[in-house]
Amino acid sequence: MLIQSATIGQAPISTGLLTAAERFGVLPMPNLAWTPEVERETAHLYERVKSVIPSVEWPFHAPYVKAINDLKKERNAVILAHNYQTPEIYNCVADVVGDSLQLAKLAASSTADILIQGGVHFMAETSKLLSPEKTVLIPDSKAGCSLAESITGADVRLLRQRYPGVPVVAYVNTSAEVKAEVDICCTSSNALQVVESLGSDRVIFLPDQYLAKNVQAQTKVKIIAWHGACEVHERFTAADLLRYRADDPSVQIIAHPECPPEVVAVADFAGSTAAMIDFVKTKKPRRVVLVTECSMADNVAAESDGTTEFLRPCNLCPHMKRITLPKILDSLVYLREEVMIDPALAVRARASVQRMIDLR
Ligand code: 13P
Ligand code: SF4
């Protein structure tokens, strides 16, 4: 039987395979009432988020939190939550949290049958690349990324024609279709190492123009950059950050390297979302400015022992915010939306990710 089930980006493809719902079966939707039992069973989870979620909001979240945690066990599913997921997802239903690559690597070592990606589509694809035998679901396949959407596989082929023989590095914030066309992937924490590992005096780096410039500032390799940008991080300005510094010269400013170079230049530290969290946890600064997406400061603040004051010149990622508790519950009940990648394309895309992993 030929079934229309899968998506690469937003385009449906015919897989000839059974859908996840046909393989595992649909379950009844749990009761979502706020009851004394729900209150009792979720009280320990509310403790984790009470500094960032007002008590009047908890009765709306708690029934979903309980239903999701119960269904995860029944389905042998794990929820992978990126650091930008909202506090009720990150702290109350996630099994694995981290930056985009950590999530995919940890997922690959899990024994779960089903992975539910709390994050954006390219992250779900990376999970599928590293766990091809598992069912990978994304609660909303429209959760995109301005970087991933700025370039296609055909664009990479044109770049190769224009710059014959120049190796191509793709940031993990790209589609599987793009990963399949490049030589190696990188993350924001290993971009410099990857660029310098290629032994070439020129490297094509895509799709983030700002990450490319931030790497260029640290290497003699000539970087040919694509013109993509993260719509969240490109909005921060050096002037905003200098105002924080003027108010308190001892404040620690930490920025994601998707920010423009003049913003990174003002920061005390720049690194992936996981590296930013490590910085706060290990250095325990008295006051810190987190120059990144809004929910991350909430999540780090919820876990903090109170020694650090968080200042948040925050920009929301609208794509990350498409993932909600009700949609995660729908994924567990109806087993949608399944991430499928054409097997031949997946072999080539996986090789680009694996080459990066093997560098470590
Ligand atoms: P990280 O890999 O640092 O988590 O970044 C992903 C991302 O989308 C940042 O905007
Ligand atoms: Fe993409 Fe930026 Fe959102 Fe990260 S924060 S998912 S890079 S749009």
Coordinates of C-alpha atoms in Angstrom, one line a residue, residues 10-345:
Q10 CA 7.3 21.2 3.9
A11 CA 7.0 18.9 0.8
P12 CA 5.1 15.7 1.2
I13 CA 6.7 12.6 -0.3
S14 CA 5.4 9.0 -0.9
T15 CA 7.3 6.5 1.2
G16 CA 5.6 3.3 0.5
L17 CA 5.9 2.7 4.2
L18 CA 3.3 2.5 6.9
T19 CA 2.8 5.7 8.8
A20 CA 3.8 5.9 12.5
A21 CA 0.1 5.9 13.4
E22 CA -0.3 2.6 11.5
R23 CA 2.8 1.1 13.0
F24 CA 2.1 2.0 16.7
G25 CA -1.7 2.8 16.7
V26 CA -3.5 5.9 17.8
L27 CA -4.4 6.3 21.5
P28 CA -7.4 8.0 23.1
M29 CA -6.9 11.6 24.1
P30 CA -6.4 11.8 27.9
N31 CA -8.6 13.8 30.2
L32 CA -7.2 17.3 30.6
A33 CA -9.0 18.5 33.7
W34 CA -7.2 20.2 36.5
T35 CA -7.9 17.9 39.4
P36 CA -6.4 17.4 42.9
E37 CA -4.6 14.3 41.5
V38 CA -3.0 16.3 38.7
E39 CA -2.0 19.0 41.2
R40 CA -0.5 16.4 43.5
E41 CA 1.4 14.5 40.8
T42 CA 2.8 17.6 39.2
A43 CA 3.7 19.5 42.3
H44 CA 7.4 18.5 42.2
L45 CA 7.6 19.8 38.6
Y46 CA 6.0 23.1 39.4
E47 CA 8.8 23.5 42.1
R48 CA 11.3 23.6 39.2
V49 CA 9.6 26.4 37.3
K50 CA 7.9 28.5 40.0
S51 CA 10.4 31.3 39.6
V52 CA 9.4 31.7 35.9
I53 CA 5.8 30.5 35.6
P54 CA 3.2 32.3 37.8
S55 CA 1.0 30.0 39.9
V56 CA -2.2 31.1 38.1
E57 CA -0.8 29.7 34.9
W58 CA 0.1 26.3 36.3
P59 CA -3.5 24.8 36.2
F60 CA -3.4 25.3 32.4
H61 CA 0.0 23.6 31.9
A62 CA -0.2 20.8 34.5
P63 CA -2.9 18.5 32.9
Y64 CA -0.8 18.5 29.7
V65 CA 2.4 17.9 31.7
K66 CA 0.9 14.9 33.4
A67 CA -0.7 13.5 30.2
I68 CA 2.5 13.8 28.3
N69 CA 4.7 12.2 31.0
D70 CA 2.2 9.3 31.2
L71 CA 2.0 8.8 27.5
K72 CA 5.8 9.0 27.0
K73 CA 6.1 5.8 29.1
E74 CA 3.3 4.0 27.3
R75 CA 4.9 4.9 23.9
N76 CA 8.6 4.3 24.9
A77 CA 9.1 7.9 23.6
V78 CA 11.6 10.5 24.6
I79 CA 11.3 14.3 24.2
L80 CA 14.3 16.2 23.0
A81 CA 14.1 19.9 24.0
H82 CA 16.3 22.5 22.6
N83 CA 17.5 25.2 25.1
Y84 CA 15.0 27.7 23.5
Q85 CA 11.9 25.7 24.4
T86 CA 9.6 27.3 26.9
P87 CA 10.2 26.5 30.6
E88 CA 7.2 24.2 30.9
I89 CA 8.5 22.0 28.0
Y90 CA 12.2 22.3 29.0
N91 CA 11.8 21.7 32.7
C92 CA 8.6 19.5 33.0
V93 CA 8.4 17.1 30.0
A94 CA 11.8 16.9 28.3
D95 CA 14.0 13.9 28.8
V96 CA 17.0 15.4 27.0
V97 CA 17.9 19.1 26.8
G98 CA 20.8 20.7 25.0
D99 CA 22.0 22.5 21.9
S100 CA 21.1 21.4 18.4
L101 CA 23.8 18.8 18.0
Q102 CA 23.9 17.5 21.6
L103 CA 20.2 16.6 21.2
A104 CA 20.7 14.6 18.1
K105 CA 23.8 12.8 19.5
L106 CA 22.1 11.9 22.8
A107 CA 19.0 10.8 20.9
A108 CA 21.1 8.4 18.9
S109 CA 22.2 6.7 22.0
S110 CA 18.7 6.3 23.5
T111 CA 16.8 3.0 23.4
A112 CA 13.4 4.8 22.8
D113 CA 11.3 3.8 19.8
I114 CA 10.0 7.3 19.3
L115 CA 11.8 10.7 19.4
I116 CA 9.7 13.8 19.7
Q117 CA 11.7 16.9 18.7
G118 CA 11.0 20.0 20.8
G119 CA 12.8 22.3 18.4
V120 CA 12.8 23.3 14.8
H121 CA 12.6 21.2 11.6
F122 CA 16.3 21.0 10.8
M123 CA 17.0 19.7 14.3
A124 CA 14.4 16.9 13.8
E125 CA 16.1 16.0 10.5
T126 CA 19.5 15.8 12.2
S127 CA 18.0 13.5 14.8
K128 CA 16.5 11.4 12.0
L129 CA 19.9 11.3 10.2
L130 CA 21.6 10.0 13.3
S131 CA 18.8 7.7 14.3
P132 CA 17.4 6.4 11.0
E133 CA 15.8 3.3 12.6
K134 CA 13.8 5.4 15.1
T135 CA 10.5 7.2 14.5
V136 CA 11.1 10.9 14.7
L137 CA 8.2 13.3 15.2
I138 CA 8.0 17.0 15.2
P139 CA 4.9 18.5 16.8
D140 CA 4.7 21.3 14.2
S141 CA 6.6 20.8 10.9
K142 CA 6.2 24.5 10.1
A143 CA 8.7 25.2 12.9
G144 CA 11.4 26.4 10.5
C145 CA 14.5 28.6 10.8
S146 CA 15.5 31.7 8.8
L147 CA 19.0 30.3 8.4
A148 CA 17.9 26.8 7.1
E149 CA 15.4 28.5 4.7
S150 CA 18.0 30.8 3.2
I151 CA 19.6 28.2 1.1
T152 CA 18.8 25.1 -1.0
G153 CA 20.7 22.2 -2.4
A154 CA 20.6 23.8 -5.8
D155 CA 22.3 26.9 -4.4
V156 CA 25.1 24.8 -3.0
R157 CA 25.6 23.1 -6.4
L158 CA 25.8 26.6 -8.0
L159 CA 28.4 27.7 -5.4
R160 CA 30.5 24.6 -6.3
Q161 CA 30.4 25.6 -10.0
R162 CA 31.4 29.1 -9.2
Y163 CA 34.3 28.1 -6.8
P164 CA 35.5 24.7 -8.2
G165 CA 37.5 22.7 -5.7
V166 CA 36.7 24.9 -2.7
P167 CA 35.5 22.8 0.2
V168 CA 32.0 23.6 1.6
V169 CA 31.1 23.8 5.3
A170 CA 27.5 23.9 6.4
Y171 CA 26.3 25.1 9.8
V172 CA 23.9 22.4 11.3
N173 CA 21.1 25.0 10.8
T174 CA 20.5 23.7 7.3
S175 CA 18.1 21.2 5.7
A176 CA 19.1 17.6 5.1
E177 CA 19.0 18.5 1.4
V178 CA 21.7 21.1 1.9
K179 CA 23.8 18.8 4.2
A180 CA 23.8 16.2 1.4
E181 CA 25.6 18.7 -0.9
V182 CA 28.4 19.8 1.4
D183 CA 31.7 18.4 2.6
I184 CA 31.2 18.7 6.3
C185 CA 28.9 20.3 8.9
C186 CA 29.8 22.5 11.9
T187 CA 28.1 23.9 14.9
S188 CA 28.6 27.3 16.5
S189 CA 31.1 25.7 19.0
N190 CA 33.3 24.0 16.5
A191 CA 33.0 26.2 13.3
L192 CA 36.7 27.5 13.6
Q193 CA 38.1 24.0 14.1
V194 CA 36.1 22.6 11.2
V195 CA 37.1 25.4 8.8
E196 CA 40.8 24.9 9.8
S197 CA 40.6 21.1 9.5
L198 CA 40.1 21.2 5.8
G199 CA 43.7 22.2 4.9
S200 CA 42.4 24.7 2.3
D201 CA 43.3 28.4 2.0
R202 CA 39.6 29.1 1.0
V203 CA 36.4 27.6 2.4
I204 CA 32.8 28.2 1.4
F205 CA 30.8 28.7 4.7
L206 CA 27.0 28.6 4.7
P207 CA 24.4 29.8 5.4
D208 CA 25.1 32.2 8.3
Q209 CA 26.9 35.4 7.2
Y210 CA 27.5 36.5 10.8
L211 CA 28.8 33.2 12.1
A212 CA 31.1 33.3 9.0
K213 CA 32.4 36.7 9.9
N214 CA 32.9 35.7 13.5
V215 CA 35.0 32.7 12.3
Q216 CA 36.8 34.9 9.8
A217 CA 38.0 37.2 12.6
Q218 CA 39.8 34.2 14.1
T219 CA 41.4 32.5 11.1
K220 CA 43.7 33.2 8.1
V221 CA 41.6 30.8 5.9
K222 CA 39.6 33.0 3.4
I223 CA 35.9 32.5 4.0
I224 CA 33.4 32.8 1.2
A225 CA 30.1 33.3 3.0
W226 CA 26.4 32.8 2.1
H227 CA 24.1 35.7 3.0
G228 CA 21.7 34.0 5.5
A229 CA 21.0 35.3 9.0
C230 CA 19.2 34.3 12.1
E231 CA 16.2 36.6 12.4
V232 CA 16.5 36.5 16.2
H233 CA 20.2 37.2 16.7
E234 CA 20.7 39.7 13.9
R235 CA 18.4 42.1 15.8
F236 CA 20.8 42.7 18.7
T237 CA 23.0 45.8 18.5
A238 CA 26.3 46.7 20.1
A239 CA 24.7 49.9 21.4
D240 CA 22.1 47.9 23.4
L241 CA 24.9 46.0 25.1
L242 CA 27.1 49.0 25.7
R243 CA 24.2 50.5 27.7
Y244 CA 24.2 47.4 30.0
R245 CA 28.0 47.8 30.4
A246 CA 27.6 51.5 31.2
D247 CA 25.1 50.8 33.9
D248 CA 27.3 48.1 35.5
P249 CA 30.9 47.7 34.2
S250 CA 31.2 44.3 36.0
V251 CA 28.3 42.7 34.2
Q252 CA 29.2 39.6 32.1
I253 CA 27.8 39.7 28.5
I254 CA 27.5 36.4 26.7
A255 CA 26.4 36.2 23.2
H256 CA 25.5 33.5 20.6
P257 CA 27.9 33.6 17.6
E258 CA 24.9 34.1 15.2
C259 CA 25.0 37.7 16.4
P260 CA 26.7 40.3 14.2
P261 CA 30.4 40.6 14.8
E262 CA 30.1 44.1 16.4
V263 CA 27.8 42.5 19.1
V264 CA 30.2 39.6 19.7
A265 CA 33.1 42.1 20.0
V266 CA 31.3 43.7 23.0
A267 CA 30.6 40.3 24.7
D268 CA 32.9 38.7 27.3
F269 CA 32.1 35.2 25.8
A270 CA 30.5 33.8 22.7
G271 CA 29.4 30.2 22.2
S272 CA 26.7 27.8 21.4
T273 CA 23.6 27.7 23.6
A274 CA 25.1 24.8 25.6
A275 CA 28.4 26.7 26.0
M276 CA 26.5 29.8 27.2
I277 CA 24.7 27.7 29.8
D278 CA 28.0 26.1 31.0
F279 CA 29.6 29.6 31.3
V280 CA 26.8 30.7 33.7
K281 CA 26.8 27.4 35.7
T282 CA 30.6 27.3 36.1
K283 CA 31.6 30.9 36.4
K284 CA 28.4 31.9 38.4
P285 CA 28.7 35.6 37.4
R286 CA 26.9 38.1 39.7
R287 CA 25.0 39.7 36.8
V288 CA 24.8 38.3 33.3
V289 CA 23.4 39.6 30.0
L290 CA 22.3 36.7 27.9
V291 CA 22.3 37.8 24.2
T292 CA 20.1 35.2 22.7
E293 CA 16.5 33.8 22.6
C294 CA 14.1 34.6 25.5
S295 CA 13.3 31.2 26.8
M296 CA 17.0 30.3 27.4
A297 CA 17.4 32.9 30.2
D298 CA 14.2 31.6 31.8
N299 CA 15.5 28.0 31.6
V300 CA 18.9 28.8 33.0
A301 CA 17.3 31.1 35.7
A302 CA 14.9 28.3 36.7
E303 CA 17.9 26.0 37.3
S304 CA 20.1 28.6 39.0
D305 CA 20.8 28.7 42.7
G306 CA 20.0 32.4 42.9
T307 CA 23.6 33.7 42.8
T308 CA 23.2 35.1 39.3
E309 CA 20.9 37.9 38.2
F310 CA 19.8 37.6 34.6
L311 CA 19.3 40.6 32.3
R312 CA 17.5 39.7 29.2
P313 CA 17.5 41.9 26.1
C314 CA 15.4 39.2 24.7
N315 CA 14.2 38.3 21.2
L316 CA 11.7 35.5 20.7
C317 CA 12.2 32.8 18.0
P318 CA 8.7 32.5 16.5
H319 CA 9.6 29.1 15.0
M320 CA 10.7 27.6 18.3
K321 CA 7.5 28.9 19.9
R322 CA 5.4 26.8 17.5
I323 CA 6.1 23.9 19.7
T324 CA 3.7 23.8 22.6
L325 CA 2.5 21.3 25.2
P326 CA -0.9 20.7 23.4
K327 CA 1.0 20.0 20.1
I328 CA 3.5 17.6 21.9
L329 CA 0.5 15.8 23.4
D330 CA -1.1 15.5 19.9
S331 CA 2.2 14.0 18.6
L332 CA 2.1 11.4 21.3
V333 CA -1.6 10.5 20.8
Y334 CA -1.7 10.7 16.9
L335 CA 2.0 10.1 16.2
R336 CA 2.4 13.1 13.9
E337 CA 4.2 14.8 12.2
E338 CA 6.7 12.1 11.1
V339 CA 10.1 13.2 9.8
M340 CA 11.2 11.2 6.8
I341 CA 14.3 11.7 4.6
D342 CA 14.9 10.1 1.3
P343 CA 17.3 7.2 2.1
A344 CA 19.8 8.1 -0.7
L345 CA 19.9 11.7 0.3

